[in-house]
Amino acid sequence: MDEALEVATEFFNLPNDEKMRLFSQDVHKPVRYGTSLNQARDEVYCWRDFIKHYSYPISDWIHMWPSNPSNYRYRYTTRKGRHANREKMGKYVKAVQVLQNQLLEIIFESLGLNRSYLHEEINGGSQTLAVNCYPACPQPGLTLGIHPHSDYGSITVLLQTRSGLEIKDKNNNWVPVPFVEGALVVQLGDQMEVMSNGQYKSVIHRATVNGDDKRFSIVSLHSFAMDRKMGPALELVNDQHPKSYKEFCFREFLDFISGNDITKGRFLDTLKMKKL
């Protein structure tokens, strides 16, 4: 985890010209550098820089990741012909992918489903890494690091360098998430709310900024494959708990955020079915 945060810091310390080589406003790009949340649609920009890249299966995407810093993705060959592993971000990505498989098994079991529920779909799913830098802000009370939103996937695993994450509770109050050095924060996303037919709720959260220090975070977003439709588990739908959500896929979420300002409405709300 320390190595991943270290190389993330190195990336954001690069000259702007180097980072802008990866700049794109196209949310469908597998690798893109940007600011705010959706720069093409945001009416109010967030105090944030980010690099996002697809990460699973890692062999399909790692060659597109930033090549600078050199140890972000590549390993090198020593003079004796031996490989030295310098894939600092790659090692973290692979470890978190294993963790999310273990977490999903526990979550499925808690819902009364088999631990191996949707095993093939999960193995064929996606992982997107969002590496964020929230610079020190001279007027932190006037902006946010990222607007309130919920994540589209099943679960999100977050690693951070300091406090700044806040979640909305059932009374619509913002509650700071305590920072514990070396700890990971796990949040449920829209796919989990839909799959559980509303038994679990996706977490609405935001990032605040401060006037003194930068904050870095590495957010690992896990979901099913791009075009794999998913809906409520049939085992969780009955007369007492009718189907409450429409099916959707990752691509439909990307289409939604590319055409909408998400501060004005959640994608999840478009999936909710009217009760009879």
Short mmCIF file of C-alpha atoms in Angstrom, two decimals:
data_model
loop_
_atom_site.label_atom_id
_atom_site.label_comp_id
_atom_site.label_asym_id
_atom_site.label_seq_id
_atom_site.Cartn_x
_atom_site.Cartn_y
_atom_site.Cartn_z
CA MET A 1 0.00 0.00 0.00
CA ASP A 2 2.83 2.40 0.84
CA GLU A 3 4.46 1.77 -2.54
CA ALA A 4 1.21 2.45 -4.39
CA LEU A 5 0.74 5.77 -2.58
CA GLU A 6 4.39 6.60 -3.18
CA VAL A 7 4.16 6.15 -6.94
CA ALA A 8 0.82 7.98 -7.04
CA THR A 9 2.51 10.97 -5.38
CA GLU A 10 5.33 10.77 -7.92
CA PHE A 11 2.83 10.85 -10.79
CA PHE A 12 1.05 13.98 -9.57
CA ASN A 13 4.40 15.69 -8.96
CA LEU A 14 5.23 15.38 -12.67
CA PRO A 15 5.18 18.53 -14.85
CA ASN A 16 1.70 19.36 -16.16
CA ASP A 17 2.78 18.78 -19.76
CA GLU A 18 3.68 15.19 -18.95
CA LYS A 19 0.36 14.48 -17.21
CA MET A 20 -1.65 16.22 -19.94
CA ARG A 21 -0.45 13.63 -22.45
CA LEU A 22 -3.11 11.38 -20.91
CA PHE A 23 -5.81 14.05 -20.67
CA SER A 24 -9.27 13.23 -22.03
CA GLN A 25 -12.87 14.31 -21.41
CA ASP A 26 -14.15 11.00 -22.83
CA VAL A 27 -15.41 8.93 -19.88
CA HIS A 28 -15.21 5.78 -22.05
CA LYS A 29 -11.42 6.04 -22.40
CA PRO A 30 -9.65 3.13 -20.64
CA VAL A 31 -6.92 5.48 -19.38
CA ARG A 32 -7.43 9.21 -18.81
CA TYR A 33 -6.11 12.08 -16.77
CA GLY A 34 -8.43 14.89 -15.77
CA THR A 35 -9.78 17.26 -13.17
CA SER A 36 -13.10 17.62 -11.35
CA LEU A 37 -15.50 14.66 -11.90
CA ASN A 38 -16.81 15.01 -15.45
CA GLN A 39 -15.11 18.10 -16.82
CA ALA A 40 -17.30 18.23 -19.92
CA ARG A 41 -20.53 18.39 -17.89
CA ASP A 42 -19.73 19.74 -14.42
CA GLU A 43 -21.17 23.20 -13.84
CA VAL A 44 -19.05 23.56 -10.70
CA TYR A 45 -15.58 22.02 -10.82
CA CYS A 46 -14.16 19.91 -8.02
CA TRP A 47 -10.78 20.62 -6.39
CA ARG A 48 -9.26 17.43 -7.71
CA ASP A 49 -6.83 15.92 -10.22
CA PHE A 50 -7.05 12.24 -11.14
CA ILE A 51 -5.72 9.46 -13.29
CA LYS A 52 -8.17 6.64 -14.05
CA HIS A 53 -7.39 3.37 -15.74
CA TYR A 54 -8.96 -0.02 -16.29
CA SER A 55 -7.07 -2.61 -14.29
CA TYR A 56 -8.60 -6.08 -14.64
CA PRO A 57 -7.58 -8.34 -16.21
CA ILE A 58 -4.33 -6.49 -15.59
CA SER A 59 -2.61 -8.10 -18.56
CA ASP A 60 -5.14 -6.45 -20.89
CA TRP A 61 -4.57 -2.92 -19.64
CA ILE A 62 -1.21 -2.42 -17.90
CA HIS A 63 0.57 -1.49 -21.14
CA MET A 64 -1.71 1.57 -21.40
CA TRP A 65 -1.01 2.86 -17.89
CA PRO A 66 1.31 5.83 -17.32
CA SER A 67 4.90 5.04 -18.28
CA ASN A 68 6.15 7.87 -16.11
CA PRO A 69 7.11 7.35 -13.29
CA SER A 70 8.84 4.31 -14.71
CA ASN A 71 7.97 2.10 -11.73
CA TYR A 72 4.23 2.80 -12.05
CA ARG A 73 3.72 -0.16 -14.34
CA TYR A 74 6.95 -1.66 -15.70
CA ARG A 75 9.45 -4.11 -14.39
CA TYR A 76 13.02 -3.89 -15.65
CA THR A 77 15.78 -6.36 -16.47
CA THR A 78 19.04 -6.23 -14.54
CA ARG A 79 22.46 -6.60 -16.15
CA LYS A 80 22.42 -10.26 -15.12
CA GLY A 81 19.19 -10.81 -17.03
CA ARG A 82 16.98 -11.06 -13.98
CA HIS A 83 13.62 -9.34 -13.72
CA ALA A 84 13.20 -6.85 -10.89
CA ASN A 85 9.58 -6.19 -10.01
CA ARG A 86 8.94 -2.44 -9.96
CA GLU A 87 5.22 -2.57 -10.73
CA LYS A 88 4.24 -0.66 -7.61
CA MET A 89 0.71 0.12 -8.73
CA GLY A 90 0.34 -3.23 -10.45
CA LYS A 91 1.13 -5.16 -7.26
CA TYR A 92 -1.48 -3.16 -5.35
CA VAL A 93 -4.12 -3.70 -8.04
CA LYS A 94 -3.65 -7.47 -8.00
CA ALA A 95 -3.82 -7.64 -4.19
CA VAL A 96 -7.04 -5.60 -4.05
CA GLN A 97 -8.64 -7.78 -6.71
CA VAL A 98 -8.08 -10.82 -4.48
CA LEU A 99 -9.50 -8.91 -1.52
CA GLN A 100 -12.70 -7.95 -3.34
CA ASN A 101 -13.34 -11.61 -4.21
CA GLN A 102 -13.10 -12.51 -0.53
CA LEU A 103 -15.33 -9.61 0.51
CA LEU A 104 -18.01 -10.48 -2.02
CA GLU A 105 -18.17 -14.05 -0.75
CA ILE A 106 -18.87 -12.74 2.76
CA ILE A 107 -21.49 -10.27 1.50
CA PHE A 108 -23.31 -12.91 -0.55
CA GLU A 109 -23.36 -15.27 2.42
CA SER A 110 -24.84 -12.51 4.61
CA LEU A 111 -27.71 -12.20 2.11
CA GLY A 112 -28.44 -15.92 2.31
CA LEU A 113 -26.84 -16.63 -1.07
CA ASN A 114 -24.15 -19.14 -1.89
CA ARG A 115 -20.62 -17.80 -1.31
CA SER A 116 -19.82 -18.62 -4.93
CA TYR A 117 -22.85 -16.69 -6.24
CA LEU A 118 -22.05 -15.05 -9.62
CA HIS A 119 -18.53 -16.50 -9.45
CA GLU A 120 -18.04 -16.56 -13.23
CA GLU A 121 -19.44 -13.05 -13.67
CA ILE A 122 -17.10 -11.69 -10.98
CA ASN A 123 -14.07 -13.39 -12.51
CA GLY A 124 -15.05 -11.88 -15.85
CA GLY A 125 -15.75 -8.48 -14.35
CA SER A 126 -13.90 -5.20 -14.33
CA GLN A 127 -11.72 -3.17 -12.00
CA THR A 128 -11.17 0.54 -12.49
CA LEU A 129 -8.55 2.39 -10.50
CA ALA A 130 -9.08 6.10 -9.76
CA VAL A 131 -5.95 7.67 -8.31
CA ASN A 132 -6.79 11.09 -6.87
CA CYS A 133 -4.90 14.16 -5.73
CA TYR A 134 -6.77 16.79 -3.72
CA PRO A 135 -4.43 19.82 -3.50
CA ALA A 136 -4.43 22.16 -0.53
CA CYS A 137 -7.16 24.73 -1.13
CA PRO A 138 -6.90 28.39 -0.06
CA GLN A 139 -10.68 28.53 0.56
CA PRO A 140 -11.74 24.97 1.47
CA GLY A 141 -15.18 26.06 2.63
CA LEU A 142 -16.13 27.12 -0.89
CA THR A 143 -15.57 23.88 -2.77
CA LEU A 144 -15.33 20.09 -2.55
CA GLY A 145 -12.76 17.57 -3.65
CA ILE A 146 -15.56 15.58 -5.27
CA HIS A 147 -19.31 16.11 -5.36
CA PRO A 148 -21.74 13.82 -3.49
CA HIS A 149 -22.29 10.62 -5.44
CA SER A 150 -22.50 6.83 -5.14
CA ASP A 151 -20.24 4.45 -7.03
CA TYR A 152 -21.68 2.36 -9.85
CA GLY A 153 -20.03 -0.96 -8.98
CA SER A 154 -20.52 -3.72 -6.45
CA ILE A 155 -17.86 -2.63 -3.95
CA THR A 156 -15.23 0.09 -3.73
CA VAL A 157 -11.96 -0.26 -1.83
CA LEU A 158 -10.28 3.03 -0.86
CA LEU A 159 -6.78 3.77 0.37
CA GLN A 160 -6.04 7.33 1.53
CA THR A 161 -3.32 9.45 3.11
CA ARG A 162 -5.45 11.61 5.42
CA SER A 163 -9.05 12.37 6.41
CA GLY A 164 -11.45 13.98 3.95
CA LEU A 165 -14.00 11.28 3.10
CA GLU A 166 -17.55 11.90 4.31
CA ILE A 167 -20.66 9.72 3.97
CA LYS A 168 -24.34 10.67 4.15
CA ASP A 169 -26.31 8.89 6.89
CA LYS A 170 -29.98 7.93 6.85
CA ASN A 171 -30.88 11.35 8.28
CA ASN A 172 -29.10 13.10 5.38
CA ASN A 173 -26.29 14.32 7.64
CA TRP A 174 -22.67 14.29 6.47
CA VAL A 175 -20.49 12.15 8.72
CA PRO A 176 -16.65 12.22 8.49
CA VAL A 177 -15.06 8.79 8.06
CA PRO A 178 -12.24 8.49 10.62
CA PHE A 179 -8.79 8.19 9.08
CA VAL A 180 -6.80 5.18 10.26
CA GLU A 181 -3.31 4.99 8.81
CA GLY A 182 -2.77 1.76 6.87
CA ALA A 183 -6.49 0.90 6.83
CA LEU A 184 -8.71 0.37 3.80
CA VAL A 185 -12.25 1.73 3.54
CA VAL A 186 -14.84 -0.51 1.85
CA GLN A 187 -18.07 0.94 0.44
CA LEU A 188 -21.01 -0.71 -1.30
CA GLY A 189 -22.02 0.58 -4.72
CA ASP A 190 -25.10 0.77 -6.93
CA GLN A 191 -24.69 -2.76 -8.30
CA MET A 192 -24.82 -4.18 -4.78
CA GLU A 193 -27.98 -2.21 -3.95
CA VAL A 194 -29.64 -3.51 -7.12
CA MET A 195 -28.42 -7.09 -6.71
CA SER A 196 -29.61 -7.21 -3.07
CA ASN A 197 -32.97 -5.77 -4.17
CA GLY A 198 -32.48 -2.89 -1.76
CA GLN A 199 -31.45 -4.88 1.33
CA TYR A 200 -28.08 -3.13 1.15
CA LYS A 201 -27.75 0.51 0.09
CA SER A 202 -25.02 2.09 -1.95
CA VAL A 203 -23.06 4.70 -0.02
CA ILE A 204 -23.49 8.37 -0.93
CA HIS A 205 -20.18 10.05 -0.22
CA ARG A 206 -18.08 13.10 -0.98
CA ALA A 207 -14.53 14.33 -0.51
CA THR A 208 -13.72 17.53 1.33
CA VAL A 209 -10.51 19.55 1.02
CA ASN A 210 -8.37 21.46 3.49
CA GLY A 211 -6.19 24.52 3.37
CA ASP A 212 -2.94 22.98 4.59
CA ASP A 213 -2.09 19.65 2.99
CA LYS A 214 -2.64 17.59 -0.12
CA ARG A 215 -4.69 14.43 0.19
CA PHE A 216 -4.12 11.39 -2.01
CA SER A 217 -6.46 8.45 -2.45
CA ILE A 218 -6.46 5.28 -4.51
CA VAL A 219 -9.98 4.08 -5.27
CA SER A 220 -10.49 0.58 -6.65
CA LEU A 221 -13.94 0.24 -8.23
CA HIS A 222 -15.16 -3.30 -8.89
CA SER A 223 -18.05 -4.21 -11.15
CA PHE A 224 -19.32 -6.76 -13.63
CA ALA A 225 -18.15 -6.69 -17.24
CA MET A 226 -18.89 -3.64 -19.39
CA ASP A 227 -21.99 -5.03 -21.11
CA ARG A 228 -23.04 -7.65 -18.57
CA LYS A 229 -26.60 -6.82 -17.48
CA MET A 230 -27.39 -7.39 -13.83
CA GLY A 231 -30.52 -7.01 -11.70
CA PRO A 232 -31.92 -8.16 -8.36
CA ALA A 233 -31.00 -11.72 -7.39
CA LEU A 234 -34.00 -13.95 -8.05
CA GLU A 235 -33.54 -15.53 -4.62
CA LEU A 236 -34.19 -12.12 -3.02
CA VAL A 237 -37.41 -11.35 -4.91
CA ASN A 238 -40.77 -12.57 -3.56
CA ASP A 239 -44.28 -11.36 -2.74
CA GLN A 240 -43.05 -9.53 0.35
CA HIS A 241 -40.05 -8.09 -1.50
CA PRO A 242 -41.06 -7.44 -5.12
CA LYS A 243 -38.45 -6.56 -7.72
CA SER A 244 -37.47 -2.94 -7.05
CA TYR A 245 -34.84 -2.20 -9.72
CA LYS A 246 -34.39 -2.53 -13.46
CA GLU A 247 -31.39 -4.31 -14.92
CA PHE A 248 -28.38 -2.28 -16.06
CA CYS A 249 -24.77 -2.60 -17.13
CA PHE A 250 -21.56 -0.58 -16.69
CA ARG A 251 -21.76 0.93 -20.20
CA GLU A 252 -25.21 2.39 -19.44
CA PHE A 253 -23.72 4.12 -16.39
CA LEU A 254 -20.92 5.61 -18.50
CA ASP A 255 -23.45 6.81 -21.06
CA PHE A 256 -25.44 8.44 -18.26
CA ILE A 257 -22.53 10.39 -16.75
CA SER A 258 -21.27 11.46 -20.18
CA GLY A 259 -24.62 13.13 -20.86
CA ASN A 260 -25.68 14.34 -17.42
CA ASP A 261 -24.50 16.43 -14.50
CA ILE A 262 -24.56 13.85 -11.71
CA THR A 263 -24.90 16.54 -9.05
CA LYS A 264 -28.48 16.92 -10.28
CA GLY A 265 -29.50 13.26 -10.16
CA ARG A 266 -28.15 9.80 -9.41
CA PHE A 267 -27.95 7.06 -12.03
CA LEU A 268 -29.41 4.66 -9.47
CA ASP A 269 -32.63 6.67 -9.32
CA THR A 270 -33.25 5.90 -13.01
CA LEU A 271 -33.26 2.17 -12.16
CA LYS A 272 -35.81 2.25 -9.35
CA MET A 273 -39.17 0.72 -10.23
CA LYS A 274 -42.40 2.34 -9.11
CA LYS A 275 -44.21 0.40 -6.43
CA LEU A 276 -47.74 -0.75 -7.33
#
